[in-house]
């Protein structure tokens, strides 16, 4: 079988052809340092960086002066949390509210900050992965400096009520950070309408290159600078700009903006075809995440009585790339903290597979995936001792 189906677009995406073409100009043609303003090569690089900044700002309804390039989503998350914490700790504020299902870039940064006296409240989620707004309101204290909630979850695809959370943050004069890495390009982000003060983004999840992202910082936000050195990024994040990466990021956003509606329509239909196909053809499955408030490209199921890692191995042999409920911290066999937070038991969480689609996927790919999954699950269940125990119990 020679079919190759890449269904792990939440992990990373193929860099789009148009993006590569644009980037190629900035390796050996326009290679100047954007800080070298006294000659044309330098000015060309600077212009390219600023054009990308404008494209991204417009897409978010932000001002271009509010976009700061970083080395990716992880760095943007680190900056938002550490920057706000270190700017506020000596002002009598030391409390952060986040959720149990955040990316490790958030959770491990909170853990680090706790060494400096930061206190963190980790909000629960319901079985669909939604945070409870009443619990959020109750968690707010006079010391609360930041609420950090992801726009959409990378594992189960659940989209949070960001506008409502933004309203609560604003009413209580608390900064609001949003990890928008998975939402960018799939959900309409408007930092004004949604009252977002800080937004993390990453290029490689939307057809751009790896190692480049950005943090939106609302004007007037009390936040420390992140990388100390030269005056790049308005003195807040020093280091010679990765011009070719920034150009690639800008181009990726430009394409996302241009194709937004057709992408959503196409990918949502494929997602629903895959969800329905699995539900119809494979018994004892649980759809993880919210049935409707979910990313257009996310399909995550738990398959009772089987191991996710075994499914992945067999999928790989059939040319399908996906990820399991524990692959995020690969090497570790702990089940996903996200699935556990939605109330799954360890065994069920271990039998979970995430498929994340993009616009390159065809209906034939989807049907092939459904058929292959049906075969694999039947095979694994026929060998599963757990299944046999269940059978015994039920007989
Ligand atoms: C991928 C991802 C990140 C990290 O972004 P990188 O650019 O890979 O560092 C952060 N948050 C979420 C939700 C992600 O999906």
XYZ file of C-alpha atoms and ligand atoms in Angstrom:
410
model
C 0.000 0.000 0.000
C 1.635 3.207 -1.126
C -0.951 5.739 -0.015
C 0.469 8.285 2.426
C -1.965 10.192 4.602
C -0.574 12.821 6.948
C -3.131 13.403 9.682
C -1.001 15.115 12.305
C -1.394 18.754 11.326
C -1.780 19.828 14.954
C 1.815 18.673 15.475
C 3.082 20.558 12.460
C 2.192 21.282 8.843
C 3.909 21.066 5.485
C 5.352 24.458 4.531
C 3.271 25.821 1.647
C 4.952 26.202 -1.767
C 4.160 29.920 -1.930
C 5.719 30.362 1.497
C 8.934 28.617 0.469
C 9.181 30.717 -2.708
C 8.827 33.916 -0.722
C 11.325 32.775 1.921
C 13.924 31.782 -0.679
C 14.482 35.442 -1.596
C 15.740 36.175 1.896
C 18.604 33.696 2.060
C 21.014 34.813 -0.654
C 19.297 37.686 -2.445
C 17.987 40.025 0.253
C 20.254 38.903 3.047
C 20.868 42.228 4.769
C 20.500 42.761 8.496
C 17.299 44.718 9.161
C 19.247 46.871 11.637
C 21.554 48.064 8.817
C 19.470 50.989 7.649
C 22.231 52.871 5.840
C 22.180 50.702 2.725
C 19.546 49.157 0.541
C 20.050 45.490 1.461
C 19.385 46.259 5.099
C 16.378 48.392 4.293
C 14.914 45.609 2.092
C 15.067 43.171 4.993
C 13.532 45.691 7.361
C 10.707 46.382 4.903
C 10.014 42.645 4.586
C 9.861 42.211 8.358
C 7.519 45.153 8.752
C 5.269 43.940 5.943
C 4.866 40.592 7.704
C 4.167 42.381 10.978
C 1.415 44.438 9.311
C -0.176 41.369 7.715
C -0.352 39.585 11.061
C -1.608 42.660 12.925
C -4.398 43.268 10.403
C -5.468 39.642 10.614
C -5.984 39.994 14.390
C -7.438 43.526 14.303
C -4.345 44.715 16.170
C -1.870 47.519 15.607
C 1.424 46.569 13.962
C 3.296 48.033 16.936
C 1.663 45.372 19.100
C 3.180 42.353 17.279
C 6.528 40.983 18.535
C 8.252 38.113 16.759
C 9.483 35.189 18.863
C 11.095 31.822 18.192
C 7.687 30.127 18.223
C 4.580 29.470 20.257
C 6.469 28.107 23.245
C 8.554 31.263 23.555
C 5.483 33.470 23.178
C 3.759 31.553 25.997
C 6.876 31.826 28.177
C 7.155 35.545 27.540
C 3.501 36.253 28.298
C 3.561 34.458 31.635
C 7.064 35.295 32.857
C 6.871 38.839 31.520
C 3.624 39.608 33.315
C 4.702 37.806 36.496
C 8.058 39.578 36.793
C 6.486 42.960 36.069
C 3.798 42.471 38.722
C 5.338 40.414 41.543
C 6.653 43.496 43.339
C 3.267 45.202 42.934
C 1.521 42.842 45.323
C 0.119 40.672 42.534
C 1.142 37.034 42.384
C -1.835 34.995 41.191
C -2.378 33.385 37.781
C -5.516 31.567 36.699
C -5.166 28.995 33.937
C -6.737 25.642 33.081
C -5.797 22.001 33.501
C -5.744 21.402 29.751
C -3.210 24.018 28.649
C -0.168 23.191 26.522
C 2.974 22.284 28.481
C 4.467 25.635 27.441
C 1.936 27.171 29.847
C 1.762 24.483 32.538
C 5.527 24.126 32.944
C 6.039 27.895 32.907
C 3.508 28.229 35.735
C 5.343 25.510 37.632
C 8.620 27.410 37.174
C 7.044 30.689 38.302
C 5.765 29.050 41.479
C 9.410 29.032 42.624
C 9.261 32.837 42.607
C 6.125 33.062 44.713
C 3.534 32.884 41.959
C 0.370 31.061 42.901
C -1.561 29.279 40.182
C -5.175 28.162 40.029
C -5.761 25.423 37.454
C -9.412 25.474 36.391
C -11.244 22.207 35.774
C -12.934 21.466 32.479
C -16.146 19.566 31.795
C -16.309 16.324 29.813
C -16.091 18.314 26.572
C -13.030 20.244 27.702
C -14.812 23.550 28.365
C -13.777 25.739 31.297
C -16.505 26.726 33.748
C -17.011 30.512 33.789
C -18.521 30.434 37.288
C -15.466 28.628 38.632
C -13.305 31.212 36.872
C -15.163 34.115 38.516
C -14.852 32.474 41.928
C -11.104 31.982 41.470
C -10.439 35.708 41.008
C -8.685 37.385 43.952
C -7.278 40.882 44.518
C -3.827 39.372 43.805
C -4.828 37.970 40.400
C -2.644 39.467 37.675
C -3.318 37.177 34.734
C -5.837 34.795 33.258
C -4.286 32.489 30.647
C -6.661 30.259 28.682
C -5.993 28.646 25.319
C -8.319 29.562 22.457
C -8.548 25.989 21.182
C -7.059 22.813 22.568
C -4.381 21.054 20.541
C -5.448 17.534 21.537
C -9.237 17.516 21.584
C -9.933 20.652 19.536
C -12.347 22.244 22.015
C -12.839 25.992 21.444
C -13.247 28.028 24.646
C -15.698 30.924 25.129
C -12.853 33.411 24.740
C -14.994 36.521 24.330
C -16.829 35.804 27.608
C -13.574 35.135 29.437
C -12.159 38.361 28.002
C -15.156 40.245 29.371
C -14.654 38.775 32.843
C -10.941 39.655 32.762
C -11.657 43.215 31.669
C -14.374 43.772 34.274
C -11.920 42.688 36.953
C -8.972 44.623 35.460
C -6.958 41.434 35.025
C -4.692 40.825 32.030
C -5.905 38.149 29.636
C -3.448 35.922 27.762
C -4.622 33.504 25.090
C -2.562 30.681 23.603
C -3.894 31.053 20.074
C -1.478 28.658 18.391
C -4.116 26.108 17.305
C -6.859 28.661 16.736
C -4.890 30.858 14.331
C -6.264 30.197 10.866
C -9.241 28.124 12.078
C -11.145 30.551 14.282
C -11.790 34.267 13.814
C -9.484 36.068 16.227
C -10.221 39.715 17.006
C -8.181 40.993 19.918
C -10.455 44.022 20.370
C -13.783 42.238 20.290
C -12.458 39.379 22.424
C -10.640 41.635 24.929
C -7.354 39.785 24.500
C -4.280 41.524 25.974
C -1.688 38.925 24.957
C -1.918 36.311 22.191
C 0.607 33.572 21.346
C 1.015 32.394 17.753
C 3.214 29.977 15.820
C 3.920 29.766 12.079
C 4.516 26.047 11.680
C 0.946 25.108 12.606
C -0.436 27.090 9.638
C 1.828 26.165 6.726
C 4.752 28.369 7.742
C 8.277 27.480 8.855
C 9.254 26.063 12.244
C 11.021 28.220 14.814
C 9.054 31.435 14.345
C 6.034 32.784 16.149
C 4.779 35.982 17.668
C 3.281 37.482 20.775
C 0.622 40.156 20.459
C 1.001 42.591 23.359
C -1.755 45.174 23.785
C -0.365 48.674 24.041
C 0.092 49.706 27.696
C 0.299 46.147 29.048
C 2.564 45.836 32.081
C 5.030 43.164 30.955
C 8.805 42.754 31.205
C 11.010 42.480 28.141
C 12.019 38.931 27.313
C 15.406 38.692 25.602
C 17.950 41.347 26.577
C 20.434 42.639 24.044
C 20.104 44.949 21.073
C 17.153 47.127 20.173
C 15.288 44.693 17.931
C 11.520 44.288 18.387
C 11.274 47.704 20.014
C 13.887 46.678 22.563
C 11.715 43.919 24.004
C 13.014 40.799 22.313
C 16.606 41.277 21.218
C 18.515 39.323 18.579
C 18.868 39.695 14.816
C 15.488 38.953 13.286
C 15.035 35.619 11.480
C 14.062 37.547 8.380
C 13.353 34.555 6.121
C 11.224 32.933 8.836
C 9.329 36.135 9.537
C 8.676 36.540 5.811
C 7.432 32.926 5.708
C 5.155 33.517 8.684
C 3.700 36.642 7.070
C 3.084 34.790 3.813
C 1.428 31.886 5.640
C -0.952 34.300 7.373
C -1.679 36.026 4.068
C -2.685 32.667 2.549
C -4.754 31.694 5.584
C -6.607 34.998 5.341
C -7.218 34.584 1.594
C -8.449 30.982 1.870
C -10.172 31.171 5.261
C -13.766 30.435 4.225
C -12.964 27.724 1.695
C -10.564 26.058 4.152
C -13.202 25.932 6.881
C -15.891 24.604 4.597
C -13.697 21.915 3.047
C -11.972 20.723 6.220
C -15.115 20.732 8.379
C -16.852 18.465 5.867
C -13.876 16.070 5.848
C -13.735 16.103 9.651
C -17.415 15.214 9.920
C -17.029 12.475 7.313
C -14.237 10.949 9.416
C -16.153 11.298 12.694
C -19.296 9.726 11.246
C -17.321 7.003 9.506
C -15.607 5.959 12.714
C -18.820 6.068 14.737
C -20.652 3.997 12.144
C -17.955 1.386 11.580
C -16.273 0.884 14.936
C -18.150 -0.019 18.128
C -17.151 1.132 21.647
C -15.665 4.494 20.735
C -15.893 7.834 22.545
C -15.533 11.149 20.738
C -13.246 13.381 22.786
C -13.768 17.127 22.786
C -16.907 19.129 22.097
C -19.260 17.876 19.351
C -19.664 21.340 17.779
C -17.370 23.823 19.543
C -14.323 22.163 18.050
C -11.582 22.960 15.564
C -12.496 22.281 11.939
C -9.601 19.847 11.555
C -9.695 17.851 14.807
C -10.928 14.267 15.247
C -10.085 12.587 18.559
C -11.579 9.273 19.646
C -10.920 6.802 22.442
C -11.149 3.155 21.361
C -12.036 0.924 24.280
C -9.880 -2.135 25.031
C -6.927 -1.116 22.843
C -3.646 0.765 23.262
C -3.058 3.990 21.362
C 0.602 3.224 20.742
C -0.279 -0.083 19.067
C -2.801 1.665 16.847
C -0.163 4.220 15.816
C 2.344 1.516 14.877
C -0.182 -0.263 12.684
C -1.370 3.013 11.160
C 2.218 3.886 10.289
C 2.572 0.543 8.494
C -0.433 1.547 6.378
C 1.035 4.973 5.582
C -1.089 7.000 8.005
C 0.487 9.486 10.431
C -1.495 10.369 13.545
C -0.865 10.869 17.217
C -2.002 9.191 20.419
C -3.276 10.308 23.771
C 0.185 10.147 25.234
C 2.408 11.072 22.313
C 2.554 14.741 23.231
C 5.221 14.072 25.815
C 6.657 11.329 23.679
C 8.861 8.899 25.512
C 6.522 9.070 28.469
C 3.704 6.617 28.925
C 1.616 8.959 31.060
C -1.761 9.402 29.464
C -2.592 12.889 28.231
C -3.337 15.403 30.998
C -6.024 16.834 28.729
C -7.949 13.568 28.385
C -7.646 12.865 32.115
C -8.995 16.360 32.871
C -12.100 15.596 30.777
C -12.756 12.666 33.093
C -11.443 9.695 31.118
C -9.882 6.878 33.137
C -6.237 5.969 32.416
C -7.075 2.909 30.319
C -9.511 4.734 28.065
C -7.196 7.729 27.711
C -4.422 5.370 26.601
C -6.591 4.104 23.758
C -6.998 7.517 22.147
C -5.985 8.667 18.682
C -5.967 12.191 17.307
C -6.321 12.846 13.594
C -5.769 16.437 12.503
C -6.589 17.306 8.908
C -5.708 20.045 6.473
C -6.850 21.169 3.041
C -4.578 18.679 1.255
C -6.614 15.719 2.522
C -9.125 14.147 0.125
C -12.333 12.202 0.667
C -10.462 9.104 -0.535
C -7.863 9.653 2.210
C -10.650 9.866 4.771
C -12.369 6.704 3.550
C -9.049 4.870 3.495
C -8.427 5.994 7.088
C -11.847 4.779 8.247
C -11.351 1.408 6.594
C -7.835 1.031 7.965
C -8.938 1.973 11.481
C -11.787 -0.550 11.349
C -9.308 -3.288 10.398
C -6.738 -2.280 13.019
C -9.190 -1.981 15.896
C -10.800 -5.327 15.078
C -7.383 -6.980 14.976
C -6.163 -5.422 18.231
C -9.382 -6.150 20.062
C -9.321 -9.789 18.986
C -5.930 -10.059 20.737
C -6.749 -7.857 23.727
C -6.794 -9.549 27.136
C -8.804 -6.630 28.502
C -11.504 -7.281 25.949
C -11.560 -10.942 26.918
C -11.988 -10.059 30.589
C -14.908 -7.821 29.678
C -16.424 -10.623 27.627
C -16.115 -12.956 30.576
C -17.767 -10.435 32.874
C -20.616 -9.939 30.445
C -21.224 -13.602 29.718
C 2.303 23.770 19.073
C 1.725 24.498 20.208
C 2.510 25.337 21.003
C 3.999 25.466 20.813
O 4.341 26.147 19.630
P 5.817 25.932 19.024
O 5.889 26.963 17.938
O 5.889 24.548 18.528
O 6.780 26.208 20.120
C 1.900 26.025 22.023
N 0.583 25.910 22.253
C -0.208 25.133 21.514
C -1.659 25.070 21.796
C 0.335 24.388 20.468
O -0.456 23.593 19.748
